[in-house]
Coordinates of C-alpha atoms in Angstrom, one line a residue:
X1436 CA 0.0 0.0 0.0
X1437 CA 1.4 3.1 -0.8
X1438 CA 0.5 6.1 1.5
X1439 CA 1.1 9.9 1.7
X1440 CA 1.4 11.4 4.8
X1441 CA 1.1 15.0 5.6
X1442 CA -0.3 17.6 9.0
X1443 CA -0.3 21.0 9.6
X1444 CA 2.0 21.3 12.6
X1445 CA 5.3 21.0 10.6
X1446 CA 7.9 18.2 10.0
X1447 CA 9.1 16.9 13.2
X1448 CA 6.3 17.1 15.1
X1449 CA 6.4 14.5 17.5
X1450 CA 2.8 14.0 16.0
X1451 CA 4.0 13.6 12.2
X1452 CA 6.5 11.2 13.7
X1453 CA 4.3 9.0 15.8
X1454 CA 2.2 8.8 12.6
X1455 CA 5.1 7.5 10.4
X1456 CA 6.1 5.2 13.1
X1457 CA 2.8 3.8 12.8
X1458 CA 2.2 3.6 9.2
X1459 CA 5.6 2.0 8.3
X1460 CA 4.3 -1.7 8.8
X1461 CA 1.5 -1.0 6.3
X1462 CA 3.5 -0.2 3.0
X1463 CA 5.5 2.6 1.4
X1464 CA 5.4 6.0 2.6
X1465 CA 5.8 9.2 0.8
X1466 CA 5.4 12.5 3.5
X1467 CA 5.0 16.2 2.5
X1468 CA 4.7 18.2 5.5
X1469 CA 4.9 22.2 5.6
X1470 CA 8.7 23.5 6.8
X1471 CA 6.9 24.9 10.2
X1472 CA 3.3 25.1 11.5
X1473 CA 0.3 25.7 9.6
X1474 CA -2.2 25.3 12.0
X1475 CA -5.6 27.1 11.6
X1476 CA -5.2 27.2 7.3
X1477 CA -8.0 24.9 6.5
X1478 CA -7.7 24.4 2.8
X1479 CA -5.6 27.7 2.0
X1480 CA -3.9 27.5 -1.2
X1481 CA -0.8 29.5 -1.9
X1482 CA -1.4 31.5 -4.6
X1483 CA 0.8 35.1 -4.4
X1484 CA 4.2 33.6 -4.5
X1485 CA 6.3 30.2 -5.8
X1486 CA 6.2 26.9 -3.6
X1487 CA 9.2 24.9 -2.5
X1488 CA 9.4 21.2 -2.2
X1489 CA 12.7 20.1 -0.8
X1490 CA 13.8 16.5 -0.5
X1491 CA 15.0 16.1 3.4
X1492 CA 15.1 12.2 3.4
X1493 CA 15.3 9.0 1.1
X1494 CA 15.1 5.7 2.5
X1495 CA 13.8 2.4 1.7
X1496 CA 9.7 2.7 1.7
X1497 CA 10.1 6.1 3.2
X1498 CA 10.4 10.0 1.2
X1499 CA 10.2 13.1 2.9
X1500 CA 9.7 16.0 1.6
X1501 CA 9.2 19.5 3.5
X1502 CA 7.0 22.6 1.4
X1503 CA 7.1 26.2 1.8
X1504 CA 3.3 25.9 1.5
X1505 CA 0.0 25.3 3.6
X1506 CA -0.8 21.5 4.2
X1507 CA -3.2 21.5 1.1
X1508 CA -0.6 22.8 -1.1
X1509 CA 1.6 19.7 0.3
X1510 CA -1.2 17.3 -0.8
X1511 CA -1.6 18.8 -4.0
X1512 CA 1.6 19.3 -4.8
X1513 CA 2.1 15.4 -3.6
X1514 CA -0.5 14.2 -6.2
X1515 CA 0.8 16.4 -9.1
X1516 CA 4.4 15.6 -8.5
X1517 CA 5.3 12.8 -6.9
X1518 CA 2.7 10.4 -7.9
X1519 CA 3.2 10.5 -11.8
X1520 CA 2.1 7.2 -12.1
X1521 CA -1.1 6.9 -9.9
X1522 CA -2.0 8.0 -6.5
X1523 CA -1.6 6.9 -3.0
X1524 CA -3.6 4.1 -1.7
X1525 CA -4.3 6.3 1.7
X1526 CA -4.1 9.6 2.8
X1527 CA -3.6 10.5 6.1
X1528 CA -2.6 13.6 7.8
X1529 CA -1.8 14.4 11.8
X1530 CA -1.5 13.4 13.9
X1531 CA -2.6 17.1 15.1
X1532 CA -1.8 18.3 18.4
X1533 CA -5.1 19.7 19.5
X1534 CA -8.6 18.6 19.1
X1535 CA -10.0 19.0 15.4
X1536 CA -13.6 18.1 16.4
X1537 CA -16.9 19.6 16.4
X1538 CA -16.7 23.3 14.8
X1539 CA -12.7 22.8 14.4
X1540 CA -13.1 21.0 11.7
X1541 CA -13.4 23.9 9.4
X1542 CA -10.3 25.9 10.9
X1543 CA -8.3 22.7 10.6
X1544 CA -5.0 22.2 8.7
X1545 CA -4.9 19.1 9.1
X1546 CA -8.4 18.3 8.0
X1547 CA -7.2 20.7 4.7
X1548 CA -5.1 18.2 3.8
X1549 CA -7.6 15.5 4.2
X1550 CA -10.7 17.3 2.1
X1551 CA -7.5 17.8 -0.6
X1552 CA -6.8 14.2 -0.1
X1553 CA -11.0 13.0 -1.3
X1554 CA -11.2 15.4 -4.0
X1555 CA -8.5 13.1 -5.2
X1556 CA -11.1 10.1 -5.0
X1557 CA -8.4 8.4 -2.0
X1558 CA -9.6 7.1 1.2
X1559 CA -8.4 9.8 4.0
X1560 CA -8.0 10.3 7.4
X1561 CA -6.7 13.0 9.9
X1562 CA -5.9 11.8 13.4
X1563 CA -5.6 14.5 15.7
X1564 CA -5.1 14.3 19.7
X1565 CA -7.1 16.2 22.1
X1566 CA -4.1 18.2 23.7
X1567 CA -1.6 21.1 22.5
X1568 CA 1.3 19.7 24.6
X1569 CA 4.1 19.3 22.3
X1570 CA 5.5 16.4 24.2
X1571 CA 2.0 14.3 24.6
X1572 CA 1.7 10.7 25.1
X1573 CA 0.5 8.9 21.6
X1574 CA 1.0 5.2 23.1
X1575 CA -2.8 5.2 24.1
X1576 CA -3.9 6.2 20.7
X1577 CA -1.4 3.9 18.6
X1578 CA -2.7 1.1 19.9
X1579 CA -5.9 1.6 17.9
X1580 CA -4.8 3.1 15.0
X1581 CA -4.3 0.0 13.1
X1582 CA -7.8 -1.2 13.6
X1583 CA -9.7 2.0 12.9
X1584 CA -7.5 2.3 9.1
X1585 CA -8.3 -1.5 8.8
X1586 CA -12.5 -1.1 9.2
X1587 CA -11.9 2.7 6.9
X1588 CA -10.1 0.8 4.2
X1589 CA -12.8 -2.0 4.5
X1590 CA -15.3 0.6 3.4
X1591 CA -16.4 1.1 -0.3
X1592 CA -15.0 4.5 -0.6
X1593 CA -17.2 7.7 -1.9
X1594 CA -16.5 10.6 -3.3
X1595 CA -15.7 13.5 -1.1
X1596 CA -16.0 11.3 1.9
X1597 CA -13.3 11.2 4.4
X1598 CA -12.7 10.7 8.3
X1599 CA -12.0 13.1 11.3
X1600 CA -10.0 11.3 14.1
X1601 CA -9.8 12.9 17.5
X1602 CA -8.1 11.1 20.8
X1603 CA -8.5 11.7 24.5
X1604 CA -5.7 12.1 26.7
X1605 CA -5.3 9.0 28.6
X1606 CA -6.6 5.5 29.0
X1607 CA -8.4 5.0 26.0
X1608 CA -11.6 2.3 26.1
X1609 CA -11.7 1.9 22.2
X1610 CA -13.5 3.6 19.5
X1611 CA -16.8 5.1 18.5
X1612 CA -18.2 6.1 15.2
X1613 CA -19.5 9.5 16.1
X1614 CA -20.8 12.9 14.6
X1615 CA -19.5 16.6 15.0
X1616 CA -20.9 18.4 17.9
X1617 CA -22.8 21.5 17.4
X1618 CA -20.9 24.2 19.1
X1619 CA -19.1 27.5 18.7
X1620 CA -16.5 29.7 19.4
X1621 CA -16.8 32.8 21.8
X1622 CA -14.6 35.7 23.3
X1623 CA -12.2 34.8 20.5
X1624 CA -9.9 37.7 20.8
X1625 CA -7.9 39.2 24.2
X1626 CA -7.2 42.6 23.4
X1627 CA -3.1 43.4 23.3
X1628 CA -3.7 47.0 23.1
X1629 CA -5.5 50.0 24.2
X1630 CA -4.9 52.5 21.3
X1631 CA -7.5 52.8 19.1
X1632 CA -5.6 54.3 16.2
X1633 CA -3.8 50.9 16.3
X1634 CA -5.9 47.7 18.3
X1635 CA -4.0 44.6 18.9
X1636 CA -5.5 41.2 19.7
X1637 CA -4.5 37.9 19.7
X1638 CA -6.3 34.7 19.2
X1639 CA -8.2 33.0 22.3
X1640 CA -11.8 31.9 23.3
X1641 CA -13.9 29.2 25.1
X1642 CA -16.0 26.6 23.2
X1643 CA -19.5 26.4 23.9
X1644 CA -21.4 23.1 23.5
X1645 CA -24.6 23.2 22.3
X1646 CA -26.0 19.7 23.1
X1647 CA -23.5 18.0 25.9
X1648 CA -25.9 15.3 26.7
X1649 CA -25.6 14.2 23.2
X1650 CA -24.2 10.9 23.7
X1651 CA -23.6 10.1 19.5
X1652 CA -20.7 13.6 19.2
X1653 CA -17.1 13.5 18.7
X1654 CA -17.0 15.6 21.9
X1655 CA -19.3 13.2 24.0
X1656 CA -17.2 10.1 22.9
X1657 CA -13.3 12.1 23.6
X1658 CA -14.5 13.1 27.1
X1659 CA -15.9 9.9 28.3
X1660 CA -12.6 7.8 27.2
X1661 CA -13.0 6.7 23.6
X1662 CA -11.7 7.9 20.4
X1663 CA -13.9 9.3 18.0
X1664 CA -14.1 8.5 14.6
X1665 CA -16.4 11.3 12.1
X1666 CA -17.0 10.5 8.6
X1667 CA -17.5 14.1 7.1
X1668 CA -17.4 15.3 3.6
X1669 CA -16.9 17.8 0.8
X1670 CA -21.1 17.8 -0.1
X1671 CA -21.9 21.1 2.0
X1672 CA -24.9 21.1 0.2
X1673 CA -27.8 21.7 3.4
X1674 CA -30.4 18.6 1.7
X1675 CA -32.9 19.4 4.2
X1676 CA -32.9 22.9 3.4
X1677 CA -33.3 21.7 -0.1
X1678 CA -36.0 19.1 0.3
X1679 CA -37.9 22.0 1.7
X1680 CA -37.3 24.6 -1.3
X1681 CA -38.4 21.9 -3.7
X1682 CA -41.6 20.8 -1.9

């Protein structure tokens, strides 16, 4: 199996690591990661200014490349480049330090290159843990990687489909196949500054969980000990809304 690997924290991420370490059993590995973190780009492109792609290791089975550019601009850059003769098998990207569920998923880096990965028509996946410690345990979450990739890749796939992965921090009871949460962000800014000719801020904010007794959410399943495994997709068409305009 041949499988490109990608995140939006940067090579050497202990997360991007963990993930190769991972993966290397399972076939050949090709990884384009951004040359520092990308978080919070969601499916940016670069489009002002060239792109780099620089070779940083060749060994049997494994290619890395780092790219100047945002994690979608690794994957697409991945497919039009280094995969001449076919794609990858499997994308995955992660794994993400920080939790990509619930309303994250549209901020996410890491899920960029996953939505970049299914417009290719290749299963994906981004694996994400639920804490920004640089340093965090993966051990927990390795253990059950293998098996969720092996019920994914048993799936017929379908276009623009692909899967949102997010860990707790901890003893881990298994897995659960789950749906985003509905929530939002709010008090997203701390002001820096007191001028008003020239207002500083810098990014914060508290999540709010609209339904926490929900027992079928990514957010229900991470807090109570299991991973959480999302399908989501490309289709943002709203179908209910559009059942109704057509009755």
């Amino acid at each position: 199996m041949r499988i490109l690997i990608s995140n939006d924290d940067g090579w050497g991420a202990k997360g991007i690591l963990t993930l190769i370490r991972v993966l290397q059993p399972m076939g050949e590995l090709t990884v384009v990661a951004p040359s520092g973190p990308r978080s919070g780009q969601s499916n940016a492109m670069t489009v002002l200014r060239p792109v780099s792609l620089d070779l940083v290791k060749a060994e049997p089975r494994l290619r890395v490349y780092t790219c100047s550019g945002t994690p979608t601009d690794c994957v697409k850059l991945a497919f039009h480049q280094l995969f001449p003769d076919g794609g990858p098998d499997l994308v995955c990207s992660g794994i993400n330090h920080g939790d990509n569920g619930t309303i994250n998923v549209l901020y996410s880096g890491t899920m960029g290159a996953v939505f970049e990965g299914t417009v290719h028509q290749v299963p994906s996946i981004g694996w994400s843990i639920c804490s920004h410690d640089p340093d965090v345990d993966f051990s927990e979450m390795e253990r059950w990687m293998p098996e969720i990739i092996r019920r994914i890749m048993e799936m017929p796939y379908a276009f623009g489909r692909c899967w949102n992965v997010n860990a707790p921090v901890g003893p881990i009871q298994g897995y659960r196949f789950t749906r985003h949460c509905r929530g939002y962000w709010e008090k997203e800014w701390n002001s820096l500054s007191d001028e008003p000719e020239h207002m500083l801020f810098s990014l914060a904010g508290n999540y709010v969980n609209l339904e926490p007794e929900a027992e079928d959410t990514d957010q229900y399943a991470c807090a109570h000990g299991y991973i959480s495994v999302c399908p989501a997709s490309t289709d943002m068409t709203d179908y209910d809304t559009l059942q109704l305009l057509r009755q």
